[in-house]
Coordinates of C-alpha atoms and ligand atoms in Angstrom, one line a residue:
X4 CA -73.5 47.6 21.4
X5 CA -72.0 48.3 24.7
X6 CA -70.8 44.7 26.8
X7 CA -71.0 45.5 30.7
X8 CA -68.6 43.1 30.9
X9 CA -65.5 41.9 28.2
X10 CA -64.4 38.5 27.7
X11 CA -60.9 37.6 28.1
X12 CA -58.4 37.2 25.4
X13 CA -58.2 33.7 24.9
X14 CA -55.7 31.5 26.4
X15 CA -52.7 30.6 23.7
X16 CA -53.7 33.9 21.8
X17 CA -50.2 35.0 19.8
X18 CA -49.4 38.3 20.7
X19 CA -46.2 39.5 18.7
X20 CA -45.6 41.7 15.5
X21 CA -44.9 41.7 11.8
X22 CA -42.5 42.4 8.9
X23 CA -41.9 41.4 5.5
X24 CA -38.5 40.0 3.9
X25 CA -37.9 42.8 1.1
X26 CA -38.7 45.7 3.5
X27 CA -36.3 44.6 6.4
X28 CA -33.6 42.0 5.4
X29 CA -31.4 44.0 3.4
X30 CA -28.7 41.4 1.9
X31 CA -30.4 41.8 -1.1
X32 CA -28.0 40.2 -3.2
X33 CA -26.5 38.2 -0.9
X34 CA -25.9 34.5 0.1
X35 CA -27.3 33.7 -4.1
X36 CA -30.4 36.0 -3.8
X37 CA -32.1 36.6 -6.8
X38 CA -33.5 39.9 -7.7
X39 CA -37.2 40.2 -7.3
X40 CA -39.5 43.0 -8.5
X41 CA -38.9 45.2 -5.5
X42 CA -35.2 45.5 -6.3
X43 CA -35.4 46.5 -9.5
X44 CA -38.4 48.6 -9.1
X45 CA -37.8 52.4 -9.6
X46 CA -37.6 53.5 -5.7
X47 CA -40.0 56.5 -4.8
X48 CA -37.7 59.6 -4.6
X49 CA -36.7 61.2 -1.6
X50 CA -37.0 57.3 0.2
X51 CA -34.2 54.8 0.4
X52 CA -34.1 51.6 -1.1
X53 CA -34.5 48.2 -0.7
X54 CA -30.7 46.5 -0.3
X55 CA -30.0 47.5 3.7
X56 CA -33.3 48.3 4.9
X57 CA -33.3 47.5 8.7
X58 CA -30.2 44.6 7.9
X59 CA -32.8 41.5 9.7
X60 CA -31.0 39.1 7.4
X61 CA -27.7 39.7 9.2
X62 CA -29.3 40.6 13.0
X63 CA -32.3 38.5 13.3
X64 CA -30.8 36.8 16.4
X65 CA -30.8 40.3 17.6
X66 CA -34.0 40.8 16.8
X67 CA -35.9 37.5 17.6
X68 CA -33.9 37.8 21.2
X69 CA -35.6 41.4 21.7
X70 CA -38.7 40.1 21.2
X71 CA -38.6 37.5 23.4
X72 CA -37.8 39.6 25.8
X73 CA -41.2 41.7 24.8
X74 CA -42.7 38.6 25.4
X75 CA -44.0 37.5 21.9
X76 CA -44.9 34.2 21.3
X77 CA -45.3 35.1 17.6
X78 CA -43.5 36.5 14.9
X79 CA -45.0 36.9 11.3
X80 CA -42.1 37.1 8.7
X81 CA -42.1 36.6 5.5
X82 CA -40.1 34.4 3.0
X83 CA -38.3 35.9 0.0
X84 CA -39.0 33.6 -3.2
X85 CA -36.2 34.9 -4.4
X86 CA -33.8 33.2 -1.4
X87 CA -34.8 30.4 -1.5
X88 CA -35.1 30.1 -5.7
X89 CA -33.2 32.9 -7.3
X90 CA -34.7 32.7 -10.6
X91 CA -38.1 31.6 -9.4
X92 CA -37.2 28.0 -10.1
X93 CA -33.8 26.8 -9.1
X94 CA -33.0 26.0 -5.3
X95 CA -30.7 27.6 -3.4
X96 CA -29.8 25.9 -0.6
X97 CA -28.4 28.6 1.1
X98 CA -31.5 30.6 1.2
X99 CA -33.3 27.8 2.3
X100 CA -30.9 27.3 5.5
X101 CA -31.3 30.6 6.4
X102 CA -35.3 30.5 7.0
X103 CA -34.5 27.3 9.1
X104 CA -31.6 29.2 11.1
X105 CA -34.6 32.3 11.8
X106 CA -37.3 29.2 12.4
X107 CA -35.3 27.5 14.6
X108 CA -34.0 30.9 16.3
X109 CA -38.1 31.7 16.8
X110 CA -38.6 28.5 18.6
X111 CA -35.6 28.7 21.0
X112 CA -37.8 31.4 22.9
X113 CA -41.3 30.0 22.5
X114 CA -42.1 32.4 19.6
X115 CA -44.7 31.0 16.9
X116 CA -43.3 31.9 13.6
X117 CA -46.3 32.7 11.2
X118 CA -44.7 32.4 7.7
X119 CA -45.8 34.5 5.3
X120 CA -45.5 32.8 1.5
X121 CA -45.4 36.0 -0.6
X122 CA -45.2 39.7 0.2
X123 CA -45.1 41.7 -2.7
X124 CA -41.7 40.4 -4.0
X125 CA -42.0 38.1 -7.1
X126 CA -38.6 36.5 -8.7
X127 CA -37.6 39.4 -11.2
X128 CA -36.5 36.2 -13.4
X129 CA -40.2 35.1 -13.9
X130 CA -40.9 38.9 -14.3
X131 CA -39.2 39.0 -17.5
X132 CA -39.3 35.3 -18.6
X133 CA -43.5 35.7 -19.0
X134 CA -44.6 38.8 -17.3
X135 CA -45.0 37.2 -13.9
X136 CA -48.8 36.6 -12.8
X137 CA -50.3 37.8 -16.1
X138 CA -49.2 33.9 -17.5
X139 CA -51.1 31.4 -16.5
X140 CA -47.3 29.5 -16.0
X141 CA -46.6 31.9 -12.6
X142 CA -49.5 29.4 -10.5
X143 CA -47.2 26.6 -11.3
X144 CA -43.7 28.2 -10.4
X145 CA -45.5 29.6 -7.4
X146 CA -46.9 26.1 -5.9
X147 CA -43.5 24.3 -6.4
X148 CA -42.0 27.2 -4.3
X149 CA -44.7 26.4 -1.9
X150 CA -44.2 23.0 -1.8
X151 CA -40.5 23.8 -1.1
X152 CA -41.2 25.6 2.2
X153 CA -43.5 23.0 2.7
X154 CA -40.9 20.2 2.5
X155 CA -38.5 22.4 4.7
X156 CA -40.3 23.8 6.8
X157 CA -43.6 22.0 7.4
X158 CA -42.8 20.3 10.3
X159 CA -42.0 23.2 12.1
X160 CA -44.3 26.1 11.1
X161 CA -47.5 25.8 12.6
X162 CA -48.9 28.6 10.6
X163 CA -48.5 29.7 6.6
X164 CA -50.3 32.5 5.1
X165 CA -50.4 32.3 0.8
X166 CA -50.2 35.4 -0.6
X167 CA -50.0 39.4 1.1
X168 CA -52.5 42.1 0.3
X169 CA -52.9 40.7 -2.9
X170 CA -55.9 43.2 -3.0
X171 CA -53.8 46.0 -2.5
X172 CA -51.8 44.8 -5.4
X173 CA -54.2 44.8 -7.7
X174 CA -56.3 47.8 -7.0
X175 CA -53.1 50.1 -6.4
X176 CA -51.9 48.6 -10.4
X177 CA -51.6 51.5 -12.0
X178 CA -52.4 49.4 -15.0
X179 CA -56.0 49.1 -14.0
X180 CA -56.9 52.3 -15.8
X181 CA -55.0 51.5 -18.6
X182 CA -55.7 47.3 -19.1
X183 CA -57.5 46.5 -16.5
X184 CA -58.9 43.0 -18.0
X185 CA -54.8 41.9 -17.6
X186 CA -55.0 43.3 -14.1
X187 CA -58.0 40.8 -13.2
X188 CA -56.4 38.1 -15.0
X189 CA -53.4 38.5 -12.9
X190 CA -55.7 38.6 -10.1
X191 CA -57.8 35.4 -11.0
X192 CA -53.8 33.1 -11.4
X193 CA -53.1 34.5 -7.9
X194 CA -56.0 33.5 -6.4
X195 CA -55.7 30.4 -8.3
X196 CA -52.3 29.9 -6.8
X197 CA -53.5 30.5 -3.7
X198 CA -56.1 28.2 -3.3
X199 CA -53.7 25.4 -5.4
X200 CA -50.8 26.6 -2.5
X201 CA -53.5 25.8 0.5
X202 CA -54.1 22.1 -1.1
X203 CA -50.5 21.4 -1.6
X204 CA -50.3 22.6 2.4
X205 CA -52.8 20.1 3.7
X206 CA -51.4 17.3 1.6
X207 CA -47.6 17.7 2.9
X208 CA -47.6 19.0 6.3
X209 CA -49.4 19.3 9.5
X210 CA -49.8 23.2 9.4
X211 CA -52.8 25.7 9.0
X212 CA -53.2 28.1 6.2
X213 CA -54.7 30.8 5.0
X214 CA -54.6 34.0 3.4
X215 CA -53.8 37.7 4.4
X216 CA -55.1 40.1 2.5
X217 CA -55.7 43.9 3.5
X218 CA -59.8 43.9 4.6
X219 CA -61.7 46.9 5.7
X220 CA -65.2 47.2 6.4
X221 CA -66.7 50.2 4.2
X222 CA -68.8 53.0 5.2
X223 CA -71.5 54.8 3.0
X224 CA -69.9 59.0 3.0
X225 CA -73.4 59.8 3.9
X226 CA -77.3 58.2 4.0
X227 CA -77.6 58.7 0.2
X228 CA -79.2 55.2 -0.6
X229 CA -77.0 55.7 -3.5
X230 CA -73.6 56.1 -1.6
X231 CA -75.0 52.5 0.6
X232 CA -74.9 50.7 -2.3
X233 CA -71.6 52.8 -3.7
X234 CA -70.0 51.0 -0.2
X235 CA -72.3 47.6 -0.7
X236 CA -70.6 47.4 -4.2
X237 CA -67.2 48.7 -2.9
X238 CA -66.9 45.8 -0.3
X239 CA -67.2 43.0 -3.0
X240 CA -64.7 44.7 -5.0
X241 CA -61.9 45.9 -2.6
X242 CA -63.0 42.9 0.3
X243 CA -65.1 40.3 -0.9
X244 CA -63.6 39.3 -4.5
X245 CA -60.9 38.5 -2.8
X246 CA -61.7 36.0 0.2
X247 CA -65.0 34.4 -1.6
X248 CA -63.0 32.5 -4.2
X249 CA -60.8 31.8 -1.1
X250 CA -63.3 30.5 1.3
X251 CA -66.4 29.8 -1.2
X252 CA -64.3 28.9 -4.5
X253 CA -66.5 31.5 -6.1
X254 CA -66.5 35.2 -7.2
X255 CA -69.0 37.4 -5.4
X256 CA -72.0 38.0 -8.2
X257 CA -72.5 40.7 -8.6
X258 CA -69.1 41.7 -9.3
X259 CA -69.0 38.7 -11.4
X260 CA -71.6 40.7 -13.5
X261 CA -70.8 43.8 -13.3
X262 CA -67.1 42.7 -14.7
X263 CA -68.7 40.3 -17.5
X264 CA -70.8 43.6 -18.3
X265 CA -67.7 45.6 -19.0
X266 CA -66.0 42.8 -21.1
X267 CA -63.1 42.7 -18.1
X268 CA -63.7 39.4 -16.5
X269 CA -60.4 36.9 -16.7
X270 CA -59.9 33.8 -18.8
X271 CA -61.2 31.3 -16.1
X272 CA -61.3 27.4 -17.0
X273 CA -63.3 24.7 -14.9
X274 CA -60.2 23.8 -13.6
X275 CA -59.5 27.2 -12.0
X276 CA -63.1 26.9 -10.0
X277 CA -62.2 23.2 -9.1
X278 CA -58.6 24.4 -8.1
X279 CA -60.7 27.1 -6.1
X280 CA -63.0 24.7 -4.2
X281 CA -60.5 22.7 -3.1
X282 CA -58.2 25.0 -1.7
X283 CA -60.0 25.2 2.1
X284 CA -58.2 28.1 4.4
X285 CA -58.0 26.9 7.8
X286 CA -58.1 30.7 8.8
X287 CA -58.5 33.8 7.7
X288 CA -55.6 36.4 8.5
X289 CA -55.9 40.0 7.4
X290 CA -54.5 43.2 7.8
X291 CA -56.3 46.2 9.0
X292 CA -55.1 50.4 9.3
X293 CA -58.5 52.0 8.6
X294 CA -61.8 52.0 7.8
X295 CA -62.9 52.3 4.0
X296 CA -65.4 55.5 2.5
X297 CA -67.0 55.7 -0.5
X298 CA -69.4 58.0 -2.6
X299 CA -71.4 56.8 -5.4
X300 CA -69.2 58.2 -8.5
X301 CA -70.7 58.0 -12.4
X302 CA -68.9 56.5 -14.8
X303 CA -67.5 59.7 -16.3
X304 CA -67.3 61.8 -13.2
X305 CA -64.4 58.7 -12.1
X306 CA -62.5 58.9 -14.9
X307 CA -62.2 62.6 -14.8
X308 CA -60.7 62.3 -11.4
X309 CA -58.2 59.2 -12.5
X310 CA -57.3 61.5 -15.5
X311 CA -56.6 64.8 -13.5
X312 CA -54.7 62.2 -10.5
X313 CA -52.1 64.4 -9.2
X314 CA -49.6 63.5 -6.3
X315 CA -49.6 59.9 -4.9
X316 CA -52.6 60.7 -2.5
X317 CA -54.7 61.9 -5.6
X318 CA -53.1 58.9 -7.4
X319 CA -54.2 56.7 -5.3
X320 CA -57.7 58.3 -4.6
X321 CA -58.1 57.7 -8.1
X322 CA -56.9 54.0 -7.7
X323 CA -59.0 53.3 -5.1
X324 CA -62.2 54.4 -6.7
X325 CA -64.4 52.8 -9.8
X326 CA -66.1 54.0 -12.6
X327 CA -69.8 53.6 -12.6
X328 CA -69.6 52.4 -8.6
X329 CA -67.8 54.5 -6.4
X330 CA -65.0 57.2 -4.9
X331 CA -63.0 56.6 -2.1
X332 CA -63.5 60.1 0.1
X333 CA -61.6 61.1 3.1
X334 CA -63.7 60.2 5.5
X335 CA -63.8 63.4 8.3
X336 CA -65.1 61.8 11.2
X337 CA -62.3 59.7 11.5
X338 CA -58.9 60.2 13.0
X339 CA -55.9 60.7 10.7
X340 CA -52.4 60.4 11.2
X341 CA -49.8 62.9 9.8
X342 CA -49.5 60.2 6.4
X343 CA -53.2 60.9 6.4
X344 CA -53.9 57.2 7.3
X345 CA -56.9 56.1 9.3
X346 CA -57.2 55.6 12.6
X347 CA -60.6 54.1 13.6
X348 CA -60.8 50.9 16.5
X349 CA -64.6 50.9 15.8
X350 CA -63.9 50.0 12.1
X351 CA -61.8 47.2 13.3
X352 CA -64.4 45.8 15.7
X353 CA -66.7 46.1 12.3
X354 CA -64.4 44.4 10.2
X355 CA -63.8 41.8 12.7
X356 CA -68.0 41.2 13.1
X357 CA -68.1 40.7 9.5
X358 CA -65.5 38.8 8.6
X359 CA -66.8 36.6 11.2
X360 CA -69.8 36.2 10.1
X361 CA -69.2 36.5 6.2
X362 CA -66.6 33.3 6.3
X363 CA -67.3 31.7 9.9
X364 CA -63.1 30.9 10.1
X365 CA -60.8 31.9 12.6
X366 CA -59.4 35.2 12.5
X367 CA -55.7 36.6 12.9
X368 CA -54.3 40.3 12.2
X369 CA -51.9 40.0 10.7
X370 CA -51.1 44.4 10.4
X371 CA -52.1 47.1 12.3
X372 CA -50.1 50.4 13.6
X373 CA -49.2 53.8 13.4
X374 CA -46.7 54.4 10.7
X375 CA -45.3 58.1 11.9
X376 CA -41.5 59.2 12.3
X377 CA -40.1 59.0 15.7
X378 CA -37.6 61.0 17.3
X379 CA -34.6 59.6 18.9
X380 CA -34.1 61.5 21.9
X381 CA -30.4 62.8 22.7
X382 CA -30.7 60.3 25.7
X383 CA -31.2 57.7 23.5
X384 CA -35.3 57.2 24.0
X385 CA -38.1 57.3 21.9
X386 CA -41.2 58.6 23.2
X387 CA -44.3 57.3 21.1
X388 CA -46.7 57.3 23.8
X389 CA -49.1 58.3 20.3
X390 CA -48.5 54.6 19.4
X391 CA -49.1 53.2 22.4
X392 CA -52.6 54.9 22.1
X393 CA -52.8 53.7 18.7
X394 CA -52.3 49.8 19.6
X395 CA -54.5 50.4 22.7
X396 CA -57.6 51.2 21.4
X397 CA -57.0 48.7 18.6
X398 CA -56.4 45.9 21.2
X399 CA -59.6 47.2 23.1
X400 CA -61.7 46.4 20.0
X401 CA -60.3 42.9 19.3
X402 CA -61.6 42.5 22.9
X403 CA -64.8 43.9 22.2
X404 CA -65.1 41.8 18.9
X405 CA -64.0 38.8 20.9
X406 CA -66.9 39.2 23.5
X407 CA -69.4 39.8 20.7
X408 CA -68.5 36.2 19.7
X409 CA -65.8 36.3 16.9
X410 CA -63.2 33.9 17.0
X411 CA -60.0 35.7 16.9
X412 CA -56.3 33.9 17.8
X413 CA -54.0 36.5 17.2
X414 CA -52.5 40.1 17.2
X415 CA -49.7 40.9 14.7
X416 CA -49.2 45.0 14.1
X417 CA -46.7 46.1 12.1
X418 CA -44.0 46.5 12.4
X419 CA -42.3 44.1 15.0
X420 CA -39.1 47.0 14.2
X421 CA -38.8 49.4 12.4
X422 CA -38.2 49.0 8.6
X423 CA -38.8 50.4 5.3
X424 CA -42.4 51.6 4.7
X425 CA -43.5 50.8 1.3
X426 CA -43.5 54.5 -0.6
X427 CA -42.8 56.3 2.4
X428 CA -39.2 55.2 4.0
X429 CA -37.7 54.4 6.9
X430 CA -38.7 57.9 7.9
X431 CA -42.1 56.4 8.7
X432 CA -41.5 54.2 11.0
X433 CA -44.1 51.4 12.8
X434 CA -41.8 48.9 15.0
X435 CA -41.8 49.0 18.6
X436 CA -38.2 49.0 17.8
X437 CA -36.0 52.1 16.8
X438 CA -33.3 50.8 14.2
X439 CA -30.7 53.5 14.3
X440 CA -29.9 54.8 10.6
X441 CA -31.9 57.5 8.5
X442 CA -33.2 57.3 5.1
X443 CA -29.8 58.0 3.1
X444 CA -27.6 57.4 6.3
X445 CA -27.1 54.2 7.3
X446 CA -25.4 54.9 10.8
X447 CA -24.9 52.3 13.0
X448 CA -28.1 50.4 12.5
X449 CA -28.1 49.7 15.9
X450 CA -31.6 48.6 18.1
X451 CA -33.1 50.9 20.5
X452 CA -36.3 50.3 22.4
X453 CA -38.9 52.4 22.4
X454 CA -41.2 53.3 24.9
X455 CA -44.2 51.1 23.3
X456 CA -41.4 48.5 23.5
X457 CA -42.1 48.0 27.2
X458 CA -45.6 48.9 27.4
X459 CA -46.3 46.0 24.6
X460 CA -44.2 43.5 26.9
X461 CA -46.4 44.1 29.1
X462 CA -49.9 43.9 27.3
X463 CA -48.3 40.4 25.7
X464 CA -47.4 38.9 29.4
X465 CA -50.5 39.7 30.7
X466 CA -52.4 37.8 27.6
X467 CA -53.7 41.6 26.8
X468 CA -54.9 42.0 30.7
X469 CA -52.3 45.3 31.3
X470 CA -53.3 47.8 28.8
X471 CA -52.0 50.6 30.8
Ligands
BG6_523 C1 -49.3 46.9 4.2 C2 -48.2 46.0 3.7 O1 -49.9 47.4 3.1 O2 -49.1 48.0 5.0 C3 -46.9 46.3 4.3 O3 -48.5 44.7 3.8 C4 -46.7 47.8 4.5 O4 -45.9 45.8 3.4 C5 -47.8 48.3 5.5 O5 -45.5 48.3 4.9 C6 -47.8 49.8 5.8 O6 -47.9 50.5 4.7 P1 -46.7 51.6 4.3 O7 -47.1 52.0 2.9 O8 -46.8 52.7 5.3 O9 -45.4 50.8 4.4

């Protein structure tokens, strides 16, 4: 529907940008870090690894400065486990000093710090100890971390977000085509955790929390009632098992079924569903780069495709599709970027309407951007007037959603700077921020603004008013 007139962005909304510890800190063995799965993790070839990366451990003052003078008043970072407990267990006090010093450094300018519990990095120690999530023991271990950052940090975070894209964890486990009922039962003690992490949050501090994973709405390739209920299905598996159990303490059912059917539904005890109930986000925060599409796919049609999986993109086609329920397809009449990723405001605006009305709880992105790779001009610029677009049509549709009615607090995209992209490198870069150094050559590391740099300042001054 078209508004004749949009609402405001509310006043307080956080406008700032993201990043995760194990994709921009470097230092990764520094200061009595402990290795986590990332570091150890075979590194996609071609891409550089994970121990400089955009060196935030050692220039976050640098960093937190320049976006204050963009005129954030958030940043979303996340805490390494493995900092503040280098085997998973054991506290480091120096790891725990240094999330106070970049805490403390956010304040100094006004700048919310939303503090992200877990992004992708589990303590390598608990890895090998019991095979991390797949034991039952890795909710325990994870809650007494929270409770750490709790007891540190509680009095001066005002957000904390459990667990990153633990969707995208699970559906891009290779090990779903292989043992896929230890997949879901990794899946079922993270969500435990979660929900056991939110608890221990209310009971010990002040601050709101919630969690973050990656949530699309889904479109049907085509009218075929059989590919609307391929992207009705779809949505409880890649959206809905995940934030139901979160917000309702319950699995959607029929997923519930369809897993039971298959003989691939965790080990769940009362306990886990009371530990579920309990835990009551305050918010929802989720991450958003494109619209999902999906095809009806037969059973053997699906495992033909996961069998012939060539290339990551196939790979991951393959991953991101389910025997007996559906294929993920390129969808066409969407915009692509040159990594082939999405680009589709509407979908946001949908996404936004139904989380809203799904789950009724406040709503912050937490990701969203335009992962390409910039050039650095010989003057010393960096034109990416094709993120600027990006963000702007993005931040259009949050103002859309927000005059249909959804309650939405904040704007995070990734990446506050640049830093290392996942699978792809520093090569694809996000930030509003050009870090100076290339995917082998480290160079001088040194900050350069962009030209969204100073286009963003502007849309965050104007509470989202000056979109250019
Ligand atoms: C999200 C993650 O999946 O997307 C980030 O939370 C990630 O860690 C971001 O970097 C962009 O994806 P990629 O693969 O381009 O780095």
């Amino acid at each position: 529907m078209d508004h004749r007139t949009l609402r405001p962005f509310p006043e307080g909304f956080l406008w700032g940008g993201s990043s995760s510890a194990y994709q921009c800190e470097g230092a990764w063995d520094e200061d009595g870090k402990g290795p986590s799965v990332k570091d150890v993790d075979p590194i996609v070839p071609g891409t550089s690894d994970w121990k400089v990366t955009s060196d935030h451990y050692h220039r976050f003052k640098e960093d937190i400065a320049l976006m204050a003078e963009m005129h954030f008043n958030e940043f979303r970072f996340s805490i390494a486990w493995t900092r503040i407990m280098p085997d998973g267990v054991t506290e480091n006090p120096k790891g725990i000093a240094h999330y106070h010093e970049v805490i403390d450094e956010c304040h100094k300018y006004g700048i919310e710090p939303v503090v992200t519990l877990y992004h992708f990095d589990l303590p390598q120690a608990l890895q090998e100890k019991y095979g991390g999530w797949a034991d039952r023991r890795c909710i325990d271990d994870f809650v007494n971390y929270c409770r750490v950052c709790y007891r540190e940090y509680g009095s001066k975070v005002k957000y904390f977000l459990t667990i990153n894209e633990q969707n995208m964890m699970v559906l891009y486990n290779p090990e779903r085509l292989t043992n896929e009922k230890k997949v879901w039962q990794e899946n079922h003690h993270m969500l435990v955790a979660g929900a056991k992490a939110m608890t221990a949050c209310h009971e010990m501090c002040g601050a709101k929390i919630g969690p973050a994973p990656n949530i699309t709405a889904v479109y049907p390739a085509t009218s075929r009632p059989e590919d609307v209920l391929a992207a009705m299905d779809w949505d409880q598996m890649r959206n809905r098992l995940f934030l139901d159990p979160a917000v309702f303490g319950t699995y959607p059912e029929a997923l519930e079924n369809f897993m039971k059917d298959r003989g691939v539904f965790p080990e769940t005890t009362e306990e886990d569903f009371e530990a579920l109930k309990n835990g009551r986000p305050d918010f929802i925060a989720f991450n958003y780069y494109g619209a999902g599409c999906v095809r009806y796919m037969s059973e053997s049609e699906a495992q033909d495709a996961a069998k012939n999986a060539e290339g990551i993109q196939h790979f991951m086609t393959g991953l991101m599709s389910y025997p007996g329920m559906c294929a993920s397809v390129r969808n066409e009449l969407q915009e692509h970027t040159s990594y082939g990723m999405g680009i589709d405001p509407v979908g946001l605006r949908a996404t936004l309407r139904q989380l809203y009305e799904r789950y009724h709880l406040p709503l912050i992105i937490t990701e969203n951007g335009c992962g390409v790779p910039d050039t650095l001009e010989a003057d010393g610029t960096v034109h990416d007037d094709y993120r600027i677009d990006y963000l702007r049509r993005h931040i259009r549709a949050c103002q859309e959603a927000i005059t249909d009615g959804v309650e939405l607090f904040g704007y995070s995209p990734w990446s506050a700077f640049d830093l290392v992209s996942t699978h792809q490198g520093i090569t694809k870069r996000y930030g509003f921020i050009y870090i100076n150094r290339d995917e082998f050559d480290l160079k001088d590391l040194a900050r350069i603004k962009k030209d969204s740099f100073y286009w963003y300042a502007k849309v965050c001054a104007s509470n989202g008013k000056e979109l250019g």
